[in-house]
Structure formats: structure tokens, C-alpha cells
Amino acid sequence: MKILWYDTETTGLTENSAMFQISGVIEVDGELKEEFDIFCHPHEGADISEQALEVTGMSREELDGFQSPKKAYEELVEIFSKYIDKFDREDKFIIAGQNVKFDIDVLNRFFKRNNDNYLGSFLNYKQVFDTLSVYTALEIADVVPKLENHKLETICKIMGVELSNAHNSLADIKATKEVGDKLLQGLRRIKKQKIKL
């Protein structure tokens, strides 16, 4: 089983916003294989929201100092290719993250801007582990405390997970993985009790 835990930081929430950081943890058969943290400057003509810069603590000057999106794309593909044979339809990462549909869409647009329509060669869109969705399901079932909001920081606080630097994708994904591991442990305990749905 190959799991890609990942998170992105962007210059806003529009389709023309740029991904400037992507971080991830790669897990193969329960073993941590690699951590990555890649930065790039926004693509030409990208929407850059002042609010997004404020939330992430980035300045335009810092963004401009990062490597090109093309180099970041090549670096990411090189990492993915160590673990996935993109020509094997059965060999793909399970995608894991917090509210991960947003990050899937961001990464798809990033690949397309780099003239690559085949992100699906690496990722299994049918196997997605979203910590927010799992937590929400358990919340509805009255198994976990109710959330006052759906922020990662809130879930981390409830689950006793330290989040050192929110809105830095490496810190966020490490905390998300810890939350995910705790949720999976809880689900495994339910399985051991042989509770049938």
C-alpha cells in the first residue's frame, strides 16, 4: 500500500491562483519512505491575494525568490517516479490529507500548467483518505467531540496533536498525518470489537 500524504499552499482560492509550496510524506506498506518540501514562484499572471499572503506569512518578494514552477514540477515528478510506475495502471498512490479535494484540484492545475495532463498516472482518485471527512463522519455518529469549525488547528487541538506552524504545508501535513494515524487506530479498534455496520 502506497500512501501520499500531501498539502499545498497557494496565493488564493481562484482557479488562477498559484501553488507556491507543496509538501508531503510518502508511506509504503506502513513505512515512512520520504518527506518533501518544494517551493516555487507563482506562474506568470497568477492571482495573488493579499489575504492569502497574510495567512501564509509570505511576501511577494519571498515568492519571487523561489525556483521556477517548471523546476518544482520536475522535482515532484522525480520523487513520485521513485515509488510509482506511471505506466502501470494498478500502481498509484492512495491520496491522504485534510480537505484534500482542494489540494487535488490545485495539483491538477499545476501539472496542466506544466503541460502534463497525467497526474492520474501517479494518484488513485478513487482511494482518498480525507481526515476532515472521516472526522466529520465520526462527529455525526457522536463518537468524537463536535467541531466549532473545520480548521486543521481545531481538529489537532481536540486530538492532542501539536501543530507548530499552521499554513506551512510541511507542518500542516505532518500534523494531518498524525491526526490520520489516530483516526485509523480508532477505526481499527472498532474493527477488533467486530462491530458490524
JSON list of C-alpha atoms in Angstrom, two decimals:
[
{"chain": "A", "resi": 1, "resn": "MET", "atom": "CA", "xyz": [0.00, 0.00, 0.00]},
{"chain": "A", "resi": 2, "resn": "LYS", "atom": "CA", "xyz": [1.44, 3.35, -1.08]},
{"chain": "A", "resi": 3, "resn": "ILE", "atom": "CA", "xyz": [0.08, 6.49, 0.55]},
{"chain": "A", "resi": 4, "resn": "LEU", "atom": "CA", "xyz": [0.89, 10.06, -0.39]},
{"chain": "A", "resi": 5, "resn": "TRP", "atom": "CA", "xyz": [0.07, 12.46, 2.42]},
{"chain": "A", "resi": 6, "resn": "TYR", "atom": "CA", "xyz": [0.29, 15.95, 0.97]},
{"chain": "A", "resi": 7, "resn": "ASP", "atom": "CA", "xyz": [-0.71, 19.57, 1.38]},
{"chain": "A", "resi": 8, "resn": "THR", "atom": "CA", "xyz": [-0.32, 22.72, -0.70]},
{"chain": "A", "resi": 9, "resn": "GLU", "atom": "CA", "xyz": [-0.12, 26.44, -0.05]},
{"chain": "A", "resi": 10, "resn": "THR", "atom": "CA", "xyz": [-1.48, 28.81, -2.66]},
{"chain": "A", "resi": 11, "resn": "THR", "atom": "CA", "xyz": [-1.72, 32.50, -3.46]},
{"chain": "A", "resi": 12, "resn": "GLY", "atom": "CA", "xyz": [-5.51, 32.39, -3.19]},
{"chain": "A", "resi": 13, "resn": "LEU", "atom": "CA", "xyz": [-8.62, 30.34, -3.86]},
{"chain": "A", "resi": 14, "resn": "THR", "atom": "CA", "xyz": [-9.34, 31.11, -7.53]},
{"chain": "A", "resi": 15, "resn": "GLU", "atom": "CA", "xyz": [-8.56, 28.71, -10.38]},
{"chain": "A", "resi": 16, "resn": "ASN", "atom": "CA", "xyz": [-5.81, 31.09, -11.48]},
{"chain": "A", "resi": 17, "resn": "SER", "atom": "CA", "xyz": [-4.17, 31.20, -8.03]},
{"chain": "A", "resi": 18, "resn": "ALA", "atom": "CA", "xyz": [-0.69, 29.68, -7.90]},
{"chain": "A", "resi": 19, "resn": "MET", "atom": "CA", "xyz": [0.62, 26.82, -5.82]},
{"chain": "A", "resi": 20, "resn": "PHE", "atom": "CA", "xyz": [3.86, 28.05, -4.24]},
{"chain": "A", "resi": 21, "resn": "GLN", "atom": "CA", "xyz": [4.52, 25.22, -1.75]},
{"chain": "A", "resi": 22, "resn": "ILE", "atom": "CA", "xyz": [3.78, 21.51, -1.81]},
{"chain": "A", "resi": 23, "resn": "SER", "atom": "CA", "xyz": [4.86, 19.20, 0.98]},
{"chain": "A", "resi": 24, "resn": "GLY", "atom": "CA", "xyz": [4.32, 15.54, 1.52]},
{"chain": "A", "resi": 25, "resn": "VAL", "atom": "CA", "xyz": [5.08, 12.35, 3.33]},
{"chain": "A", "resi": 26, "resn": "ILE", "atom": "CA", "xyz": [5.31, 9.10, 1.37]},
{"chain": "A", "resi": 27, "resn": "GLU", "atom": "CA", "xyz": [4.41, 5.90, 3.18]},
{"chain": "A", "resi": 28, "resn": "VAL", "atom": "CA", "xyz": [4.83, 2.43, 1.67]},
{"chain": "A", "resi": 29, "resn": "ASP", "atom": "CA", "xyz": [3.37, -0.58, 3.49]},
{"chain": "A", "resi": 30, "resn": "GLY", "atom": "CA", "xyz": [3.30, 1.36, 6.76]},
{"chain": "A", "resi": 31, "resn": "GLU", "atom": "CA", "xyz": [6.91, 2.55, 6.47]},
{"chain": "A", "resi": 32, "resn": "LEU", "atom": "CA", "xyz": [7.80, 6.22, 6.04]},
{"chain": "A", "resi": 33, "resn": "LYS", "atom": "CA", "xyz": [9.93, 6.45, 2.92]},
{"chain": "A", "resi": 34, "resn": "GLU", "atom": "CA", "xyz": [10.35, 10.14, 2.20]},
{"chain": "A", "resi": 35, "resn": "GLU", "atom": "CA", "xyz": [9.39, 13.65, 3.19]},
{"chain": "A", "resi": 36, "resn": "PHE", "atom": "CA", "xyz": [9.49, 16.50, 0.69]},
{"chain": "A", "resi": 37, "resn": "ASP", "atom": "CA", "xyz": [9.01, 20.26, 0.82]},
{"chain": "A", "resi": 38, "resn": "ILE", "atom": "CA", "xyz": [9.06, 22.07, -2.53]},
{"chain": "A", "resi": 39, "resn": "PHE", "atom": "CA", "xyz": [8.64, 25.80, -3.18]},
{"chain": "A", "resi": 40, "resn": "CYS", "atom": "CA", "xyz": [8.21, 27.66, -6.46]},
{"chain": "A", "resi": 41, "resn": "HIS", "atom": "CA", "xyz": [7.35, 31.17, -7.56]},
{"chain": "A", "resi": 42, "resn": "PRO", "atom": "CA", "xyz": [3.84, 31.82, -8.94]},
{"chain": "A", "resi": 43, "resn": "HIS", "atom": "CA", "xyz": [3.17, 31.23, -12.62]},
{"chain": "A", "resi": 44, "resn": "GLU", "atom": "CA", "xyz": [3.01, 34.27, -14.85]},
{"chain": "A", "resi": 45, "resn": "GLY", "atom": "CA", "xyz": [-0.27, 36.15, -14.47]},
{"chain": "A", "resi": 46, "resn": "ALA", "atom": "CA", "xyz": [-1.30, 34.29, -11.31]},
{"chain": "A", "resi": 47, "resn": "ASP", "atom": "CA", "xyz": [-3.93, 35.74, -9.00]},
{"chain": "A", "resi": 48, "resn": "ILE", "atom": "CA", "xyz": [-2.19, 36.73, -5.76]},
{"chain": "A", "resi": 49, "resn": "SER", "atom": "CA", "xyz": [-4.47, 37.56, -2.84]},
{"chain": "A", "resi": 50, "resn": "GLU", "atom": "CA", "xyz": [-3.17, 39.83, -0.09]},
{"chain": "A", "resi": 51, "resn": "GLN", "atom": "CA", "xyz": [-5.24, 37.80, 2.37]},
{"chain": "A", "resi": 52, "resn": "ALA", "atom": "CA", "xyz": [-3.54, 34.56, 1.26]},
{"chain": "A", "resi": 53, "resn": "LEU", "atom": "CA", "xyz": [-0.13, 36.19, 1.69]},
{"chain": "A", "resi": 54, "resn": "GLU", "atom": "CA", "xyz": [-1.11, 37.35, 5.17]},
{"chain": "A", "resi": 55, "resn": "VAL", "atom": "CA", "xyz": [-2.40, 33.88, 6.17]},
{"chain": "A", "resi": 56, "resn": "THR", "atom": "CA", "xyz": [0.74, 32.12, 4.93]},
{"chain": "A", "resi": 57, "resn": "GLY", "atom": "CA", "xyz": [3.14, 34.81, 6.16]},
{"chain": "A", "resi": 58, "resn": "MET", "atom": "CA", "xyz": [4.68, 35.21, 2.71]},
{"chain": "A", "resi": 59, "resn": "SER", "atom": "CA", "xyz": [5.70, 38.39, 0.91]},
{"chain": "A", "resi": 60, "resn": "ARG", "atom": "CA", "xyz": [5.71, 38.88, -2.85]},
{"chain": "A", "resi": 61, "resn": "GLU", "atom": "CA", "xyz": [9.49, 39.25, -2.67]},
{"chain": "A", "resi": 62, "resn": "GLU", "atom": "CA", "xyz": [9.84, 35.85, -0.96]},
{"chain": "A", "resi": 63, "resn": "LEU", "atom": "CA", "xyz": [7.59, 34.24, -3.58]},
{"chain": "A", "resi": 64, "resn": "ASP", "atom": "CA", "xyz": [9.62, 35.77, -6.41]},
{"chain": "A", "resi": 65, "resn": "GLY", "atom": "CA", "xyz": [12.81, 34.29, -4.91]},
{"chain": "A", "resi": 66, "resn": "PHE", "atom": "CA", "xyz": [11.66, 30.67, -5.24]},
{"chain": "A", "resi": 67, "resn": "GLN", "atom": "CA", "xyz": [12.60, 28.35, -8.12]},
{"chain": "A", "resi": 68, "resn": "SER", "atom": "CA", "xyz": [10.50, 28.21, -11.29]},
{"chain": "A", "resi": 69, "resn": "PRO", "atom": "CA", "xyz": [7.26, 26.20, -11.40]},
{"chain": "A", "resi": 70, "resn": "LYS", "atom": "CA", "xyz": [8.86, 24.04, -14.12]},
{"chain": "A", "resi": 71, "resn": "LYS", "atom": "CA", "xyz": [11.77, 23.05, -11.84]},
{"chain": "A", "resi": 72, "resn": "ALA", "atom": "CA", "xyz": [9.36, 22.38, -8.96]},
{"chain": "A", "resi": 73, "resn": "TYR", "atom": "CA", "xyz": [7.23, 20.21, -11.27]},
{"chain": "A", "resi": 74, "resn": "GLU", "atom": "CA", "xyz": [10.31, 18.23, -12.40]},
{"chain": "A", "resi": 75, "resn": "GLU", "atom": "CA", "xyz": [11.43, 17.75, -8.79]},
{"chain": "A", "resi": 76, "resn": "LEU", "atom": "CA", "xyz": [7.99, 16.48, -7.79]},
{"chain": "A", "resi": 77, "resn": "VAL", "atom": "CA", "xyz": [7.71, 14.07, -10.74]},
{"chain": "A", "resi": 78, "resn": "GLU", "atom": "CA", "xyz": [11.16, 12.71, -9.91]},
{"chain": "A", "resi": 79, "resn": "ILE", "atom": "CA", "xyz": [10.03, 11.98, -6.33]},
{"chain": "A", "resi": 80, "resn": "PHE", "atom": "CA", "xyz": [6.74, 10.38, -7.43]},
{"chain": "A", "resi": 81, "resn": "SER", "atom": "CA", "xyz": [8.57, 8.26, -10.01]},
{"chain": "A", "resi": 82, "resn": "LYS", "atom": "CA", "xyz": [10.76, 6.66, -7.33]},
{"chain": "A", "resi": 83, "resn": "TYR", "atom": "CA", "xyz": [7.68, 4.93, -5.92]},
{"chain": "A", "resi": 84, "resn": "ILE", "atom": "CA", "xyz": [5.17, 4.72, -8.77]},
{"chain": "A", "resi": 85, "resn": "ASP", "atom": "CA", "xyz": [5.44, 3.21, -12.24]},
{"chain": "A", "resi": 86, "resn": "LYS", "atom": "CA", "xyz": [3.18, 5.64, -14.06]},
{"chain": "A", "resi": 87, "resn": "PHE", "atom": "CA", "xyz": [2.71, 3.15, -16.89]},
{"chain": "A", "resi": 88, "resn": "ASP", "atom": "CA", "xyz": [1.23, 0.54, -14.52]},
{"chain": "A", "resi": 89, "resn": "ARG", "atom": "CA", "xyz": [-2.48, 1.23, -14.05]},
{"chain": "A", "resi": 90, "resn": "GLU", "atom": "CA", "xyz": [-2.51, -0.64, -10.73]},
{"chain": "A", "resi": 91, "resn": "ASP", "atom": "CA", "xyz": [0.47, 1.22, -9.25]},
{"chain": "A", "resi": 92, "resn": "LYS", "atom": "CA", "xyz": [-0.76, 4.50, -7.75]},
{"chain": "A", "resi": 93, "resn": "PHE", "atom": "CA", "xyz": [-0.66, 6.45, -4.52]},
{"chain": "A", "resi": 94, "resn": "ILE", "atom": "CA", "xyz": [-3.65, 6.50, -2.22]},
{"chain": "A", "resi": 95, "resn": "ILE", "atom": "CA", "xyz": [-4.19, 10.22, -1.60]},
{"chain": "A", "resi": 96, "resn": "ALA", "atom": "CA", "xyz": [-4.35, 11.42, 2.00]},
{"chain": "A", "resi": 97, "resn": "GLY", "atom": "CA", "xyz": [-4.75, 14.85, 3.55]},
{"chain": "A", "resi": 98, "resn": "GLN", "atom": "CA", "xyz": [-7.04, 17.36, 5.24]},
{"chain": "A", "resi": 99, "resn": "ASN", "atom": "CA", "xyz": [-9.84, 18.66, 3.00]},
{"chain": "A", "resi": 100, "resn": "VAL", "atom": "CA", "xyz": [-7.73, 17.04, 0.29]},
{"chain": "A", "resi": 101, "resn": "LYS", "atom": "CA", "xyz": [-10.06, 17.65, -2.68]},
{"chain": "A", "resi": 102, "resn": "PHE", "atom": "CA", "xyz": [-8.82, 21.25, -2.69]},
{"chain": "A", "resi": 103, "resn": "ASP", "atom": "CA", "xyz": [-5.20, 20.05, -2.89]},
{"chain": "A", "resi": 104, "resn": "ILE", "atom": "CA", "xyz": [-6.01, 17.53, -5.64]},
{"chain": "A", "resi": 105, "resn": "ASP", "atom": "CA", "xyz": [-7.54, 20.32, -7.75]},
{"chain": "A", "resi": 106, "resn": "VAL", "atom": "CA", "xyz": [-4.55, 22.61, -7.06]},
{"chain": "A", "resi": 107, "resn": "LEU", "atom": "CA", "xyz": [-2.06, 19.90, -8.06]},
{"chain": "A", "resi": 108, "resn": "ASN", "atom": "CA", "xyz": [-4.04, 19.03, -11.20]},
{"chain": "A", "resi": 109, "resn": "ARG", "atom": "CA", "xyz": [-3.93, 22.65, -12.34]},
{"chain": "A", "resi": 110, "resn": "PHE", "atom": "CA", "xyz": [-0.21, 22.82, -11.51]},
{"chain": "A", "resi": 111, "resn": "PHE", "atom": "CA", "xyz": [0.50, 19.74, -13.66]},
{"chain": "A", "resi": 112, "resn": "LYS", "atom": "CA", "xyz": [-1.60, 21.12, -16.53]},
{"chain": "A", "resi": 113, "resn": "ARG", "atom": "CA", "xyz": [0.24, 24.46, -16.40]},
{"chain": "A", "resi": 114, "resn": "ASN", "atom": "CA", "xyz": [3.38, 22.37, -16.88]},
{"chain": "A", "resi": 115, "resn": "ASN", "atom": "CA", "xyz": [1.85, 20.70, -19.95]},
{"chain": "A", "resi": 116, "resn": "ASP", "atom": "CA", "xyz": [1.16, 17.42, -18.16]},
{"chain": "A", "resi": 117, "resn": "ASN", "atom": "CA", "xyz": [-2.42, 16.12, -18.14]},
{"chain": "A", "resi": 118, "resn": "TYR", "atom": "CA", "xyz": [-1.49, 12.84, -16.46]},
{"chain": "A", "resi": 119, "resn": "LEU", "atom": "CA", "xyz": [-1.35, 13.44, -12.70]},
{"chain": "A", "resi": 120, "resn": "GLY", "atom": "CA", "xyz": [-3.73, 10.45, -12.55]},
{"chain": "A", "resi": 121, "resn": "SER", "atom": "CA", "xyz": [-0.82, 8.25, -13.62]},
{"chain": "A", "resi": 122, "resn": "PHE", "atom": "CA", "xyz": [0.52, 8.74, -10.08]},
{"chain": "A", "resi": 123, "resn": "LEU", "atom": "CA", "xyz": [-2.61, 9.22, -7.96]},
{"chain": "A", "resi": 124, "resn": "ASN", "atom": "CA", "xyz": [-5.60, 6.96, -7.34]},
{"chain": "A", "resi": 125, "resn": "TYR", "atom": "CA", "xyz": [-8.57, 9.34, -7.31]},
{"chain": "A", "resi": 126, "resn": "LYS", "atom": "CA", "xyz": [-10.85, 6.52, -6.11]},
{"chain": "A", "resi": 127, "resn": "GLN", "atom": "CA", "xyz": [-8.88, 5.90, -2.92]},
{"chain": "A", "resi": 128, "resn": "VAL", "atom": "CA", "xyz": [-8.79, 9.12, -0.92]},
{"chain": "A", "resi": 129, "resn": "PHE", "atom": "CA", "xyz": [-8.36, 9.36, 2.84]},
{"chain": "A", "resi": 130, "resn": "ASP", "atom": "CA", "xyz": [-9.58, 12.79, 3.93]},
{"chain": "A", "resi": 131, "resn": "THR", "atom": "CA", "xyz": [-9.08, 13.35, 7.66]},
{"chain": "A", "resi": 132, "resn": "LEU", "atom": "CA", "xyz": [-11.78, 16.03, 7.70]},
{"chain": "A", "resi": 133, "resn": "SER", "atom": "CA", "xyz": [-14.36, 13.72, 6.09]},
{"chain": "A", "resi": 134, "resn": "VAL", "atom": "CA", "xyz": [-13.51, 10.84, 8.44]},
{"chain": "A", "resi": 135, "resn": "TYR", "atom": "CA", "xyz": [-13.64, 13.11, 11.49]},
{"chain": "A", "resi": 136, "resn": "THR", "atom": "CA", "xyz": [-16.97, 14.59, 10.33]},
{"chain": "A", "resi": 137, "resn": "ALA", "atom": "CA", "xyz": [-18.46, 11.10, 9.89]},
{"chain": "A", "resi": 138, "resn": "LEU", "atom": "CA", "xyz": [-17.37, 10.19, 13.42]},
{"chain": "A", "resi": 139, "resn": "GLU", "atom": "CA", "xyz": [-18.73, 13.52, 14.66]},
{"chain": "A", "resi": 140, "resn": "ILE", "atom": "CA", "xyz": [-22.13, 12.78, 13.11]},
{"chain": "A", "resi": 141, "resn": "ALA", "atom": "CA", "xyz": [-22.04, 9.34, 14.76]},
{"chain": "A", "resi": 142, "resn": "ASP", "atom": "CA", "xyz": [-21.35, 11.11, 18.09]},
{"chain": "A", "resi": 143, "resn": "VAL", "atom": "CA", "xyz": [-18.03, 9.25, 18.51]},
{"chain": "A", "resi": 144, "resn": "VAL", "atom": "CA", "xyz": [-15.81, 12.35, 18.68]},
{"chain": "A", "resi": 145, "resn": "PRO", "atom": "CA", "xyz": [-16.41, 15.88, 20.03]},
{"chain": "A", "resi": 146, "resn": "LYS", "atom": "CA", "xyz": [-18.21, 18.35, 17.78]},
{"chain": "A", "resi": 147, "resn": "LEU", "atom": "CA", "xyz": [-16.02, 20.87, 15.95]},
{"chain": "A", "resi": 148, "resn": "GLU", "atom": "CA", "xyz": [-16.60, 24.61, 16.29]},
{"chain": "A", "resi": 149, "resn": "ASN", "atom": "CA", "xyz": [-15.06, 24.95, 12.79]},
{"chain": "A", "resi": 150, "resn": "HIS", "atom": "CA", "xyz": [-13.33, 22.69, 10.27]},
{"chain": "A", "resi": 151, "resn": "LYS", "atom": "CA", "xyz": [-9.82, 24.09, 10.58]},
{"chain": "A", "resi": 152, "resn": "LEU", "atom": "CA", "xyz": [-6.88, 21.71, 10.93]},
{"chain": "A", "resi": 153, "resn": "GLU", "atom": "CA", "xyz": [-5.81, 23.58, 14.07]},
{"chain": "A", "resi": 154, "resn": "THR", "atom": "CA", "xyz": [-9.17, 22.78, 15.72]},
{"chain": "A", "resi": 155, "resn": "ILE", "atom": "CA", "xyz": [-9.03, 19.05, 14.96]},
{"chain": "A", "resi": 156, "resn": "CYS", "atom": "CA", "xyz": [-5.40, 18.93, 16.11]},
{"chain": "A", "resi": 157, "resn": "LYS", "atom": "CA", "xyz": [-6.31, 20.57, 19.42]},
{"chain": "A", "resi": 158, "resn": "ILE", "atom": "CA", "xyz": [-9.16, 18.11, 20.06]},
{"chain": "A", "resi": 159, "resn": "MET", "atom": "CA", "xyz": [-6.98, 15.11, 19.16]},
{"chain": "A", "resi": 160, "resn": "GLY", "atom": "CA", "xyz": [-3.91, 16.23, 21.10]},
{"chain": "A", "resi": 161, "resn": "VAL", "atom": "CA", "xyz": [-1.74, 16.78, 18.03]},
{"chain": "A", "resi": 162, "resn": "GLU", "atom": "CA", "xyz": [0.80, 19.61, 18.00]},
{"chain": "A", "resi": 163, "resn": "LEU", "atom": "CA", "xyz": [0.66, 21.91, 15.00]},
{"chain": "A", "resi": 164, "resn": "SER", "atom": "CA", "xyz": [3.80, 24.01, 15.17]},
{"chain": "A", "resi": 165, "resn": "ASN", "atom": "CA", "xyz": [3.38, 26.31, 12.18]},
{"chain": "A", "resi": 166, "resn": "ALA", "atom": "CA", "xyz": [-0.12, 26.40, 10.64]},
{"chain": "A", "resi": 167, "resn": "HIS", "atom": "CA", "xyz": [-0.30, 27.34, 6.94]},
{"chain": "A", "resi": 168, "resn": "ASN", "atom": "CA", "xyz": [3.14, 25.95, 6.21]},
{"chain": "A", "resi": 169, "resn": "SER", "atom": "CA", "xyz": [2.32, 22.88, 4.16]},
{"chain": "A", "resi": 170, "resn": "LEU", "atom": "CA", "xyz": [5.08, 20.71, 5.68]},
{"chain": "A", "resi": 171, "resn": "ALA", "atom": "CA", "xyz": [3.95, 21.44, 9.25]},
{"chain": "A", "resi": 172, "resn": "ASP", "atom": "CA", "xyz": [0.31, 21.01, 8.19]},
{"chain": "A", "resi": 173, "resn": "ILE", "atom": "CA", "xyz": [0.82, 17.63, 6.51]},
{"chain": "A", "resi": 174, "resn": "LYS", "atom": "CA", "xyz": [2.88, 16.21, 9.38]},
{"chain": "A", "resi": 175, "resn": "ALA", "atom": "CA", "xyz": [0.09, 17.18, 11.79]},
{"chain": "A", "resi": 176, "resn": "THR", "atom": "CA", "xyz": [-2.55, 15.85, 9.36]},
{"chain": "A", "resi": 177, "resn": "LYS", "atom": "CA", "xyz": [-0.75, 12.51, 9.15]},
{"chain": "A", "resi": 178, "resn": "GLU", "atom": "CA", "xyz": [-0.67, 12.29, 12.94]},
{"chain": "A", "resi": 179, "resn": "VAL", "atom": "CA", "xyz": [-4.42, 13.05, 13.07]},
{"chain": "A", "resi": 180, "resn": "GLY", "atom": "CA", "xyz": [-4.98, 10.46, 10.33]},
{"chain": "A", "resi": 181, "resn": "ASP", "atom": "CA", "xyz": [-2.97, 7.83, 12.18]},
{"chain": "A", "resi": 182, "resn": "LYS", "atom": "CA", "xyz": [-5.05, 8.42, 15.32]},
{"chain": "A", "resi": 183, "resn": "LEU", "atom": "CA", "xyz": [-8.31, 8.19, 13.36]},
{"chain": "A", "resi": 184, "resn": "LEU", "atom": "CA", "xyz": [-7.16, 4.93, 11.73]},
{"chain": "A", "resi": 185, "resn": "GLN", "atom": "CA", "xyz": [-6.19, 3.49, 15.14]},
{"chain": "A", "resi": 186, "resn": "GLY", "atom": "CA", "xyz": [-9.69, 4.31, 16.39]},
{"chain": "A", "resi": 187, "resn": "LEU", "atom": "CA", "xyz": [-11.29, 2.66, 13.38]},
{"chain": "A", "resi": 188, "resn": "ARG", "atom": "CA", "xyz": [-9.10, -0.43, 13.84]},
{"chain": "A", "resi": 189, "resn": "ARG", "atom": "CA", "xyz": [-10.29, -0.67, 17.48]},
{"chain": "A", "resi": 190, "resn": "ILE", "atom": "CA", "xyz": [-13.87, -0.67, 16.21]},
{"chain": "A", "resi": 191, "resn": "LYS", "atom": "CA", "xyz": [-12.97, -3.46, 13.78]},
{"chain": "A", "resi": 192, "resn": "LYS", "atom": "CA", "xyz": [-11.40, -5.52, 16.60]},
{"chain": "A", "resi": 193, "resn": "GLN", "atom": "CA", "xyz": [-14.66, -5.27, 18.52]},
{"chain": "A", "resi": 194, "resn": "LYS", "atom": "CA", "xyz": [-16.26, -6.90, 15.46]},
{"chain": "A", "resi": 195, "resn": "ILE", "atom": "CA", "xyz": [-18.91, -4.24, 15.25]},
{"chain": "A", "resi": 196, "resn": "LYS", "atom": "CA", "xyz": [-20.91, -4.80, 12.08]},
{"chain": "A", "resi": 197, "resn": "LEU", "atom": "CA", "xyz": [-22.45, -1.90, 10.20]}
]
